[in-house]
mmCIF file of C-alpha atoms and ligand atoms in Angstrom:
data_model
loop_
_atom_site.group_PDB
_atom_site.id
_atom_site.type_symbol
_atom_site.label_atom_id
_atom_site.label_comp_id
_atom_site.label_asym_id
_atom_site.label_seq_id
_atom_site.Cartn_x
_atom_site.Cartn_y
_atom_site.Cartn_z
ATOM 1 C CA MET A 59 76.199 118.660 72.728
ATOM 2 C CA GLU A 60 76.904 116.073 75.425
ATOM 3 C CA LYS A 61 79.796 117.095 77.637
ATOM 4 C CA GLU A 62 82.700 114.685 77.423
ATOM 5 C CA LYS A 63 83.373 112.749 80.590
ATOM 6 C CA LYS A 64 86.217 113.779 82.879
ATOM 7 C CA ILE A 65 89.196 111.449 82.941
ATOM 8 C CA LEU A 66 90.098 109.267 85.896
ATOM 9 C CA TYR A 67 93.344 107.357 86.335
ATOM 10 C CA SER A 68 94.638 104.884 88.897
ATOM 11 C CA GLY A 69 96.452 101.602 89.295
ATOM 12 C CA MET A 70 98.150 99.158 91.593
ATOM 13 C CA GLN A 71 101.539 97.574 91.813
ATOM 14 C CA ALA A 72 101.746 94.056 90.498
ATOM 15 C CA THR A 73 103.384 92.607 93.571
ATOM 16 C CA ASN A 74 101.966 89.634 95.453
ATOM 17 C CA THR A 75 98.274 89.369 95.956
ATOM 18 C CA LEU A 76 96.263 92.389 97.051
ATOM 19 C CA THR A 77 95.321 93.120 100.636
ATOM 20 C CA LEU A 78 91.944 94.002 102.030
ATOM 21 C CA GLY A 79 93.385 97.532 102.318
ATOM 22 C CA ASN A 80 93.958 97.704 98.548
ATOM 23 C CA TYR A 81 90.451 96.430 98.004
ATOM 24 C CA LEU A 82 88.558 98.683 100.404
ATOM 25 C CA GLY A 83 90.789 101.721 99.892
ATOM 26 C CA ALA A 84 90.888 101.473 96.117
ATOM 27 C CA LEU A 85 89.461 98.674 93.996
ATOM 28 C CA LYS A 86 85.990 98.534 95.572
ATOM 29 C CA ASN A 87 85.553 102.273 95.051
ATOM 30 C CA TRP A 88 86.635 102.072 91.414
ATOM 31 C CA VAL A 89 83.948 99.723 90.231
ATOM 32 C CA SER A 90 81.188 102.217 89.511
ATOM 33 C CA LEU A 91 83.332 105.229 88.585
ATOM 34 C CA HIS A 92 83.055 104.587 84.844
ATOM 35 C CA GLU A 93 79.505 105.898 84.972
ATOM 36 C CA GLU A 94 80.834 109.353 85.695
ATOM 37 C CA TYR A 95 84.377 109.239 84.312
ATOM 38 C CA GLU A 96 86.384 107.891 81.404
ATOM 39 C CA CYS A 97 88.450 105.425 83.460
ATOM 40 C CA PHE A 98 91.980 104.075 83.007
ATOM 41 C CA PHE A 99 93.404 101.511 85.438
ATOM 42 C CA GLY A 100 96.925 100.212 84.944
ATOM 43 C CA VAL A 101 98.681 97.129 86.233
ATOM 44 C CA MET A 102 101.769 98.999 87.426
ATOM 45 C CA ASP A 103 104.377 96.395 86.663
ATOM 46 C CA LEU A 104 107.238 98.823 85.939
ATOM 47 C CA HIS A 105 106.865 100.254 89.431
ATOM 48 C CA SER A 106 107.158 96.763 90.874
ATOM 49 C CA LEU A 107 110.675 96.443 89.445
ATOM 50 C CA THR A 108 111.991 98.838 92.092
ATOM 51 C CA VAL A 109 112.031 95.774 94.339
ATOM 52 C CA ARG A 110 113.821 92.640 93.086
ATOM 53 C CA GLN A 111 111.294 90.222 91.552
ATOM 54 C CA ASP A 112 111.426 86.533 90.720
ATOM 55 C CA PRO A 113 110.536 86.629 86.963
ATOM 56 C CA PRO A 114 108.071 83.689 86.708
ATOM 57 C CA GLU A 115 106.388 84.690 89.964
ATOM 58 C CA PHE A 116 106.221 88.315 88.848
ATOM 59 C CA ARG A 117 104.574 87.452 85.529
ATOM 60 C CA LYS A 118 102.035 85.354 87.394
ATOM 61 C CA ASN A 119 101.279 88.143 89.865
ATOM 62 C CA ALA A 120 100.796 90.723 87.143
ATOM 63 C CA MET A 121 98.313 88.512 85.286
ATOM 64 C CA SER A 122 96.645 87.670 88.567
ATOM 65 C CA LEU A 123 96.144 91.367 89.293
ATOM 66 C CA TYR A 124 94.608 91.880 85.864
ATOM 67 C CA ALA A 125 92.135 89.032 86.506
ATOM 68 C CA LEU A 126 91.381 90.448 89.965
ATOM 69 C CA TYR A 127 90.517 93.844 88.502
ATOM 70 C CA ILE A 128 87.866 92.193 86.357
ATOM 71 C CA ALA A 129 86.726 89.803 89.101
ATOM 72 C CA ALA A 130 86.218 92.716 91.497
ATOM 73 C CA GLY A 131 83.797 94.219 89.020
ATOM 74 C CA LEU A 132 85.804 96.445 86.667
ATOM 75 C CA ASP A 133 84.265 95.872 83.267
ATOM 76 C CA PRO A 134 87.031 95.773 80.607
ATOM 77 C CA GLU A 135 84.577 97.122 78.025
ATOM 78 C CA LYS A 136 83.836 100.183 80.121
ATOM 79 C CA ASN A 137 87.239 100.775 81.734
ATOM 80 C CA CYS A 138 90.636 100.733 80.075
ATOM 81 C CA LEU A 139 92.448 97.961 82.000
ATOM 82 C CA TYR A 140 95.976 97.592 80.698
ATOM 83 C CA PHE A 141 99.606 96.800 81.522
ATOM 84 C CA GLN A 142 101.885 99.773 82.131
ATOM 85 C CA SER A 143 104.871 97.963 80.595
ATOM 86 C CA HIS A 144 102.968 97.381 77.330
ATOM 87 C CA VAL A 145 102.710 101.112 76.712
ATOM 88 C CA SER A 146 106.171 102.509 76.120
ATOM 89 C CA ALA A 147 104.982 106.108 76.465
ATOM 90 C CA HIS A 148 105.159 105.693 80.269
ATOM 91 C CA ALA A 149 108.879 105.072 80.308
ATOM 92 C CA GLU A 150 109.512 107.759 77.680
ATOM 93 C CA LEU A 151 107.587 110.502 79.461
ATOM 94 C CA SER A 152 109.152 109.434 82.713
ATOM 95 C CA TRP A 153 112.610 110.159 81.329
ATOM 96 C CA ILE A 154 111.566 113.582 80.119
ATOM 97 C CA LEU A 155 109.900 114.468 83.419
ATOM 98 C CA ASN A 156 112.949 113.261 85.353
ATOM 99 C CA CYS A 157 114.633 116.277 83.817
ATOM 100 C CA PHE A 158 111.957 118.535 85.339
ATOM 101 C CA THR A 159 112.057 117.080 88.846
ATOM 102 C CA TYR A 160 114.500 118.033 91.582
ATOM 103 C CA MET A 161 116.517 115.667 93.727
ATOM 104 C CA GLY A 162 115.408 117.584 96.821
ATOM 105 C CA GLU A 163 111.718 117.025 96.049
ATOM 106 C CA LEU A 164 112.207 113.305 95.573
ATOM 107 C CA ALA A 165 114.321 112.979 98.697
ATOM 108 C CA ARG A 166 111.405 114.339 100.759
ATOM 109 C CA MET A 167 109.030 111.547 99.739
ATOM 110 C CA THR A 168 108.106 109.549 102.825
ATOM 111 C CA GLN A 169 107.556 106.376 100.807
ATOM 112 C CA PHE A 170 111.099 106.629 99.454
ATOM 113 C CA LYS A 171 112.460 107.041 102.967
ATOM 114 C CA ASP A 172 110.423 104.102 104.274
ATOM 115 C CA LYS A 173 111.215 101.803 101.362
ATOM 116 C CA SER A 174 114.911 102.592 101.330
ATOM 117 C CA ALA A 175 115.083 101.818 105.047
ATOM 118 C CA LYS A 176 113.282 98.530 104.426
ATOM 119 C CA HIS A 177 115.408 97.507 101.430
ATOM 120 C CA ALA A 178 118.715 98.989 102.564
ATOM 121 C CA ASP A 179 120.633 96.564 100.324
ATOM 122 C CA ASN A 180 118.848 97.775 97.163
ATOM 123 C CA VAL A 181 118.309 101.528 97.275
ATOM 124 C CA ASN A 182 118.228 101.829 93.479
ATOM 125 C CA ALA A 183 117.644 104.903 91.344
ATOM 126 C CA GLY A 184 114.223 103.561 90.323
ATOM 127 C CA LEU A 185 113.080 103.671 93.923
ATOM 128 C CA PHE A 186 114.131 107.298 94.045
ATOM 129 C CA THR A 187 112.459 108.337 90.783
ATOM 130 C CA TYR A 188 109.385 106.178 91.385
ATOM 131 C CA PRO A 189 107.105 109.243 91.825
ATOM 132 C CA VAL A 190 108.182 110.594 88.418
ATOM 133 C CA LEU A 191 107.005 107.409 86.715
ATOM 134 C CA MET A 192 103.779 107.703 88.670
ATOM 135 C CA ALA A 193 103.398 111.334 87.564
ATOM 136 C CA SER A 194 103.937 110.198 83.971
ATOM 137 C CA ASP A 195 101.218 107.543 84.291
ATOM 138 C CA ILE A 196 98.723 110.139 85.399
ATOM 139 C CA LEU A 197 99.731 113.027 83.146
ATOM 140 C CA LEU A 198 99.888 110.937 79.961
ATOM 141 C CA TYR A 199 96.120 110.414 80.129
ATOM 142 C CA GLN A 200 95.360 114.038 81.063
ATOM 143 C CA ALA A 201 93.635 112.740 84.190
ATOM 144 C CA ASP A 202 91.321 115.095 86.072
ATOM 145 C CA VAL A 203 91.046 112.859 89.122
ATOM 146 C CA VAL A 204 93.132 110.108 90.689
ATOM 147 C CA PRO A 205 91.514 107.885 93.302
ATOM 148 C CA VAL A 206 94.136 106.632 95.769
ATOM 149 C CA GLY A 207 94.492 105.766 99.429
ATOM 150 C CA VAL A 208 95.952 108.302 101.859
ATOM 151 C CA ASP A 209 99.428 106.756 101.520
ATOM 152 C CA GLN A 210 99.689 107.951 97.880
ATOM 153 C CA LYS A 211 98.632 111.545 98.517
ATOM 154 C CA GLN A 212 102.170 112.885 98.616
ATOM 155 C CA HIS A 213 102.860 111.313 95.213
ATOM 156 C CA LEU A 214 99.828 113.140 93.855
ATOM 157 C CA GLU A 215 101.166 116.417 95.212
ATOM 158 C CA ILE A 216 104.507 116.002 93.478
ATOM 159 C CA THR A 217 102.647 115.043 90.273
ATOM 160 C CA ARG A 218 100.805 118.351 90.420
ATOM 161 C CA ASP A 219 104.044 120.242 91.121
ATOM 162 C CA ILE A 220 105.791 118.639 88.147
ATOM 163 C CA ALA A 221 102.812 119.311 85.859
ATOM 164 C CA GLU A 222 102.535 122.946 86.958
ATOM 165 C CA ARG A 223 106.261 123.474 86.467
ATOM 166 C CA PHE A 224 106.129 121.987 82.985
ATOM 167 C CA ASN A 225 103.028 123.997 82.045
ATOM 168 C CA SER A 226 104.569 127.213 83.323
ATOM 169 C CA ILE A 227 107.437 126.739 80.866
ATOM 170 C CA TYR A 228 105.620 125.300 77.829
ATOM 171 C CA GLY A 229 101.962 126.336 78.179
ATOM 172 C CA GLU A 230 98.936 124.213 79.027
ATOM 173 C CA VAL A 231 100.260 120.762 78.161
ATOM 174 C CA PHE A 232 99.062 118.762 81.174
ATOM 175 C CA THR A 233 95.769 118.699 83.056
ATOM 176 C CA ILE A 234 96.445 119.261 86.760
ATOM 177 C CA PRO A 235 94.980 116.215 88.514
ATOM 178 C CA ASP A 236 93.044 116.241 91.766
ATOM 179 C CA VAL A 237 93.296 113.532 94.364
ATOM 180 C CA TYR A 238 90.058 111.649 94.935
ATOM 181 C CA LEU A 239 89.859 109.988 98.343
ATOM 182 C CA GLY A 240 87.085 107.455 98.889
ATOM 183 C CA LYS A 241 84.671 108.287 101.720
ATOM 184 C CA ALA A 242 85.579 105.253 103.799
ATOM 185 C CA GLY A 243 88.408 102.762 103.673
ATOM 186 C CA ALA A 244 91.005 105.318 102.631
ATOM 187 C CA LYS A 245 93.387 103.869 105.183
ATOM 188 C CA ILE A 246 92.890 100.363 106.502
ATOM 189 C CA MET A 247 95.363 99.523 109.242
ATOM 190 C CA SER A 248 97.249 96.326 110.069
ATOM 191 C CA LEU A 249 95.248 93.892 112.206
ATOM 192 C CA GLN A 250 98.340 93.290 114.309
ATOM 193 C CA ASP A 251 99.512 96.876 114.653
ATOM 194 C CA PRO A 252 96.713 99.385 114.125
ATOM 195 C CA GLU A 253 99.214 102.245 114.026
ATOM 196 C CA LYS A 254 100.594 100.920 110.713
ATOM 197 C CA LYS A 255 98.730 100.659 107.394
ATOM 198 C CA MET A 256 97.742 97.206 106.226
ATOM 199 C CA SER A 257 100.416 96.267 103.740
ATOM 200 C CA LYS A 258 101.427 93.323 101.557
ATOM 201 C CA SER A 259 104.890 93.523 103.038
ATOM 202 C CA ASP A 260 103.794 93.250 106.690
ATOM 203 C CA GLU A 261 106.311 90.974 108.428
ATOM 204 C CA ASN A 262 103.499 89.516 110.505
ATOM 205 C CA PRO A 263 101.272 87.453 108.159
ATOM 206 C CA ASN A 264 98.310 87.940 110.500
ATOM 207 C CA GLY A 265 98.453 91.716 110.010
ATOM 208 C CA ALA A 266 97.117 91.707 106.471
ATOM 209 C CA VAL A 267 94.081 89.925 105.063
ATOM 210 C CA MET A 268 94.753 88.950 101.467
ATOM 211 C CA LEU A 269 92.084 89.147 98.815
ATOM 212 C CA LEU A 270 92.579 85.487 97.974
ATOM 213 C CA ASP A 271 92.640 84.188 101.577
ATOM 214 C CA ASP A 272 90.090 81.442 102.233
ATOM 215 C CA LYS A 273 87.260 81.859 104.720
ATOM 216 C CA ASP A 274 88.973 80.049 107.608
ATOM 217 C CA THR A 275 92.130 82.089 107.208
ATOM 218 C CA ILE A 276 90.163 85.331 107.101
ATOM 219 C CA ILE A 277 88.212 84.492 110.252
ATOM 220 C CA ARG A 278 91.359 83.338 112.056
ATOM 221 C CA LYS A 279 93.127 86.609 111.217
ATOM 222 C CA PHE A 280 90.207 88.670 112.519
ATOM 223 C CA LYS A 281 89.950 86.575 115.684
ATOM 224 C CA ARG A 282 93.605 87.363 116.357
ATOM 225 C CA ALA A 283 93.250 91.071 115.577
ATOM 226 C CA VAL A 284 94.809 93.317 118.218
ATOM 227 C CA THR A 285 92.227 95.366 120.116
ATOM 228 C CA ASP A 286 92.477 96.788 123.668
ATOM 229 C CA SER A 287 91.762 95.829 127.282
ATOM 230 C CA ASP A 288 88.373 97.551 127.223
ATOM 231 C CA THR A 289 85.337 95.484 126.143
ATOM 232 C CA VAL A 290 83.112 98.054 124.465
ATOM 233 C CA VAL A 291 82.748 98.305 120.665
ATOM 234 C CA ARG A 292 83.071 102.062 120.231
ATOM 235 C CA TYR A 293 84.650 104.212 117.520
ATOM 236 C CA ASP A 294 87.593 106.125 119.001
ATOM 237 C CA LYS A 295 90.564 106.207 116.654
ATOM 238 C CA GLU A 296 92.875 107.762 119.222
ATOM 239 C CA ASN A 297 92.280 105.454 122.183
ATOM 240 C CA LYS A 298 90.871 102.376 120.484
ATOM 241 C CA PRO A 299 92.674 102.180 117.134
ATOM 242 C CA GLY A 300 92.282 98.398 116.734
ATOM 243 C CA VAL A 301 88.519 98.352 117.326
ATOM 244 C CA SER A 302 88.062 101.504 115.229
ATOM 245 C CA ASN A 303 89.903 99.885 112.320
ATOM 246 C CA LEU A 304 87.665 96.819 112.525
ATOM 247 C CA MET A 305 84.648 99.122 112.622
ATOM 248 C CA GLU A 306 85.917 100.949 109.551
ATOM 249 C CA ILE A 307 86.270 97.651 107.678
ATOM 250 C CA TYR A 308 82.819 96.507 108.761
ATOM 251 C CA SER A 309 81.228 99.847 107.932
ATOM 252 C CA THR A 310 82.859 100.088 104.500
ATOM 253 C CA ILE A 311 81.448 96.711 103.508
ATOM 254 C CA THR A 312 78.005 96.822 105.118
ATOM 255 C CA GLY A 313 77.351 100.556 104.709
ATOM 256 C CA LYS A 314 76.359 100.724 108.400
ATOM 257 C CA SER A 315 77.239 103.852 110.382
ATOM 258 C CA TYR A 316 79.519 103.704 113.425
ATOM 259 C CA ALA A 317 76.538 104.477 115.674
ATOM 260 C CA ASP A 318 74.614 101.537 114.218
ATOM 261 C CA ILE A 319 77.589 99.237 114.718
ATOM 262 C CA GLU A 320 77.981 100.393 118.316
ATOM 263 C CA SER A 321 74.370 99.549 119.101
ATOM 264 C CA GLU A 322 74.495 96.269 117.168
ATOM 265 C CA PHE A 323 77.303 95.070 119.431
ATOM 266 C CA SER A 324 76.371 96.779 122.673
ATOM 267 C CA GLY A 325 76.534 94.291 125.525
ATOM 268 C CA LYS A 326 78.437 91.816 123.332
ATOM 269 C CA GLY A 327 82.142 91.123 123.669
ATOM 270 C CA TYR A 328 84.959 91.634 121.183
ATOM 271 C CA GLY A 329 84.791 87.928 120.289
ATOM 272 C CA ASP A 330 81.367 88.277 118.681
ATOM 273 C CA PHE A 331 82.331 91.492 116.962
ATOM 274 C CA LYS A 332 85.549 90.098 115.465
ATOM 275 C CA LEU A 333 83.711 87.023 114.219
ATOM 276 C CA ALA A 334 81.043 89.181 112.571
ATOM 277 C CA VAL A 335 83.677 91.314 110.829
ATOM 278 C CA GLY A 336 85.549 88.191 109.678
ATOM 279 C CA GLU A 337 82.394 86.608 108.295
ATOM 280 C CA THR A 338 81.342 89.791 106.539
ATOM 281 C CA VAL A 339 84.734 90.118 104.871
ATOM 282 C CA ALA A 340 84.750 86.444 103.830
ATOM 283 C CA GLU A 341 81.279 86.835 102.321
ATOM 284 C CA GLU A 342 82.299 89.944 100.433
ATOM 285 C CA LEU A 343 85.381 88.263 98.984
ATOM 286 C CA ALA A 344 83.924 84.826 98.133
ATOM 287 C CA PRO A 345 82.219 85.835 94.840
ATOM 288 C CA ILE A 346 85.296 87.820 93.769
ATOM 289 C CA GLN A 347 87.497 84.787 94.388
ATOM 290 C CA LYS A 348 85.144 82.561 92.405
ATOM 291 C CA ARG A 349 85.104 84.920 89.413
ATOM 292 C CA TYR A 350 88.862 85.397 89.697
ATOM 293 C CA ASN A 351 89.459 81.659 89.254
ATOM 294 C CA GLU A 352 87.119 81.562 86.273
ATOM 295 C CA TYR A 353 88.776 84.506 84.513
ATOM 296 C CA LEU A 354 92.272 83.261 85.236
ATOM 297 C CA SER A 355 91.542 79.978 83.494
ATOM 298 C CA ASP A 356 90.042 81.718 80.443
ATOM 299 C CA LYS A 357 93.280 82.809 78.776
ATOM 300 C CA GLU A 358 91.612 83.648 75.486
ATOM 301 C CA TYR A 359 89.211 86.085 77.110
ATOM 302 C CA LEU A 360 91.974 87.731 79.142
ATOM 303 C CA ASN A 361 94.294 88.049 76.142
ATOM 304 C CA ASN A 362 91.548 89.641 74.137
ATOM 305 C CA CYS A 363 90.817 92.203 76.878
ATOM 306 C CA ILE A 364 94.518 92.954 77.232
ATOM 307 C CA LYS A 365 95.050 93.445 73.519
ATOM 308 C CA ASN A 366 92.120 95.816 73.041
ATOM 309 C CA ASN A 367 92.818 97.849 76.146
ATOM 310 C CA ASP A 368 96.577 98.072 75.579
ATOM 311 C CA ASP A 369 95.793 99.541 72.150
ATOM 312 C CA LYS A 370 93.414 102.073 73.645
ATOM 313 C CA ALA A 371 95.970 103.114 76.281
ATOM 314 C CA ARG A 372 98.653 103.484 73.582
ATOM 315 C CA TYR A 373 96.395 105.677 71.513
ATOM 316 C CA PHE A 374 95.569 108.090 74.355
ATOM 317 C CA SER A 375 99.018 108.244 75.886
ATOM 318 C CA ASN A 376 100.796 108.791 72.571
ATOM 319 C CA LYS A 377 98.778 111.913 71.914
ATOM 320 C CA THR A 378 100.214 113.524 75.049
ATOM 321 C CA LEU A 379 103.700 112.154 74.488
ATOM 322 C CA ARG A 380 103.889 113.566 70.952
ATOM 323 C CA LYS A 381 102.835 116.972 72.260
ATOM 324 C CA VAL A 382 105.427 116.890 75.054
ATOM 325 C CA LYS A 383 108.235 115.867 72.689
ATOM 326 C CA LYS A 384 107.366 118.714 70.373
ATOM 327 C CA LYS A 385 107.159 121.238 73.203
ATOM 328 C CA VAL A 386 110.587 120.397 74.620
ATOM 329 C CA GLY A 387 112.106 120.631 71.148
ATOM 330 C CA LEU A 388 112.850 117.011 70.239
ATOM 331 C CA THR A 389 113.007 116.574 66.484
ATOM 332 C CA GLU A 390 110.047 114.950 64.791
ATOM 333 C CA GLU A 391 110.224 111.314 63.715
ATOM 334 C CA ILE A 392 110.128 110.751 59.955
ATOM 335 C CA ARG A 393 107.710 107.933 59.106
HETATM 336 P P1 TYM B 467 99.805 100.282 95.757
HETATM 337 O O1 TYM B 467 99.924 99.171 94.777
HETATM 338 O O2 TYM B 467 100.706 100.274 96.943
HETATM 339 O O3 TYM B 467 98.332 100.382 96.271
HETATM 340 C C1 TYM B 467 97.220 100.428 95.379
HETATM 341 C C2 TYM B 467 96.113 101.280 95.984
HETATM 342 O O4 TYM B 467 95.700 100.752 97.239
HETATM 343 C C3 TYM B 467 95.742 101.780 98.228
HETATM 344 N N1 TYM B 467 96.096 101.165 99.519
HETATM 345 C C4 TYM B 467 95.353 101.270 100.628
HETATM 346 N N2 TYM B 467 94.184 101.903 100.874
HETATM 347 C C5 TYM B 467 93.669 101.810 102.114
HETATM 348 N N3 TYM B 467 94.263 101.147 103.122
HETATM 349 C C6 TYM B 467 95.431 100.486 102.928
HETATM 350 N N4 TYM B 467 96.000 99.816 103.933
HETATM 351 C C7 TYM B 467 96.037 100.541 101.627
HETATM 352 N N5 TYM B 467 97.175 100.019 101.098
HETATM 353 C C8 TYM B 467 97.196 100.423 99.801
HETATM 354 C C9 TYM B 467 96.810 102.735 97.743
HETATM 355 O O5 TYM B 467 96.640 104.016 98.277
HETATM 356 C C10 TYM B 467 96.574 102.732 96.247
HETATM 357 O O6 TYM B 467 95.521 103.609 95.903
HETATM 358 N N6 TYM B 467 102.260 103.960 93.546
HETATM 359 C C11 TYM B 467 100.993 103.266 93.559
HETATM 360 C C12 TYM B 467 100.638 102.627 92.229
HETATM 361 C C13 TYM B 467 100.608 103.607 91.117
HETATM 362 C C14 TYM B 467 99.598 104.549 90.848
HETATM 363 C C15 TYM B 467 100.013 105.245 89.666
HETATM 364 C C16 TYM B 467 98.417 104.903 91.489
HETATM 365 C C17 TYM B 467 101.544 103.725 90.131
HETATM 366 N N7 TYM B 467 101.200 104.716 89.262
HETATM 367 C C18 TYM B 467 99.231 106.272 89.127
HETATM 368 C C19 TYM B 467 97.639 105.933 90.941
HETATM 369 C C20 TYM B 467 98.056 106.603 89.783
HETATM 370 C C21 TYM B 467 101.089 102.156 94.580
HETATM 371 O O7 TYM B 467 102.133 101.693 94.910
HETATM 372 O O8 TYM B 467 99.913 101.686 95.008
#
């Protein structure tokens, strides 16, 4: 008998447009995973509510992310691409797991500390319990692996802790998920401050390349990228973080090794190198942008994908939710 595929789960917040970091650290790696895994990718719109959103803009961004998933190459027939908020099991399991998570654990999350410092006027309870909702996303689908960038690793660890705690009380309810870090691109840094990760919320707009930036903007941002006073293109994360980050971007897209990149640009200045990286990125993104615009204008196609995949996500997640409710002793619904 053919062995069933292992389950893989991931997703992105539906805030603003994606950065090159989201693409290289996550989306690009996801595209071929369905060959090996049963894949679920959510548009994590409930998570986005932890920061105040403008409703029309938010709706647009969430739909835009859905279209970008498909444009980047995720086939909605082979991957379950759905909206987190359309599947009520996420919020329900999240409540239950809140009761199995300690304040002390959540208070140690570095993302909570960073985000609450950044949004000091809106340190809401959702921001605090954000990792519990994320744990619920993953555990509902009994995921074996979760591909994420380095910045989400701590959230994966707390997910495992919560799942193990729950299982130790009620038996084997949840699969314990493993983190799956892509080989390259797991942490793309800001072009303006290579000590910080590239992020949508970078105050300096030149720090992050957006997936929907046009060619001129992309090249301009790379030309302005912060490097060092040396002139040699050499991989040295410690002493040359800016150049090393550009090399990582270039290598992730072209598949070239650092040694090959060093010899390709030996004797050439940073100007040539930055231009080459900019052009490579623009070329990589151009077909995605073209497909994105096509999908976004085909509402009927998108709605159809959403409907089918939302149903599939509901079916899988409800199986786990029913089991959890029974285990904790909630009374059964009479239908
Ligand atoms: P989010 O939306 O911040 O990021 C989505 C994915 O992109 C990765 N990423 C990066 N990778 C490399 N370099 C960067 N500069 C960079 N910036 C972001 C992130 O690691 C992530 O993989 N909490 C999650 C969303 C989420 C989720 C989940 C993920 C909610 N529930 C369940 C996996 C499973 C988040 O905010 O990702």
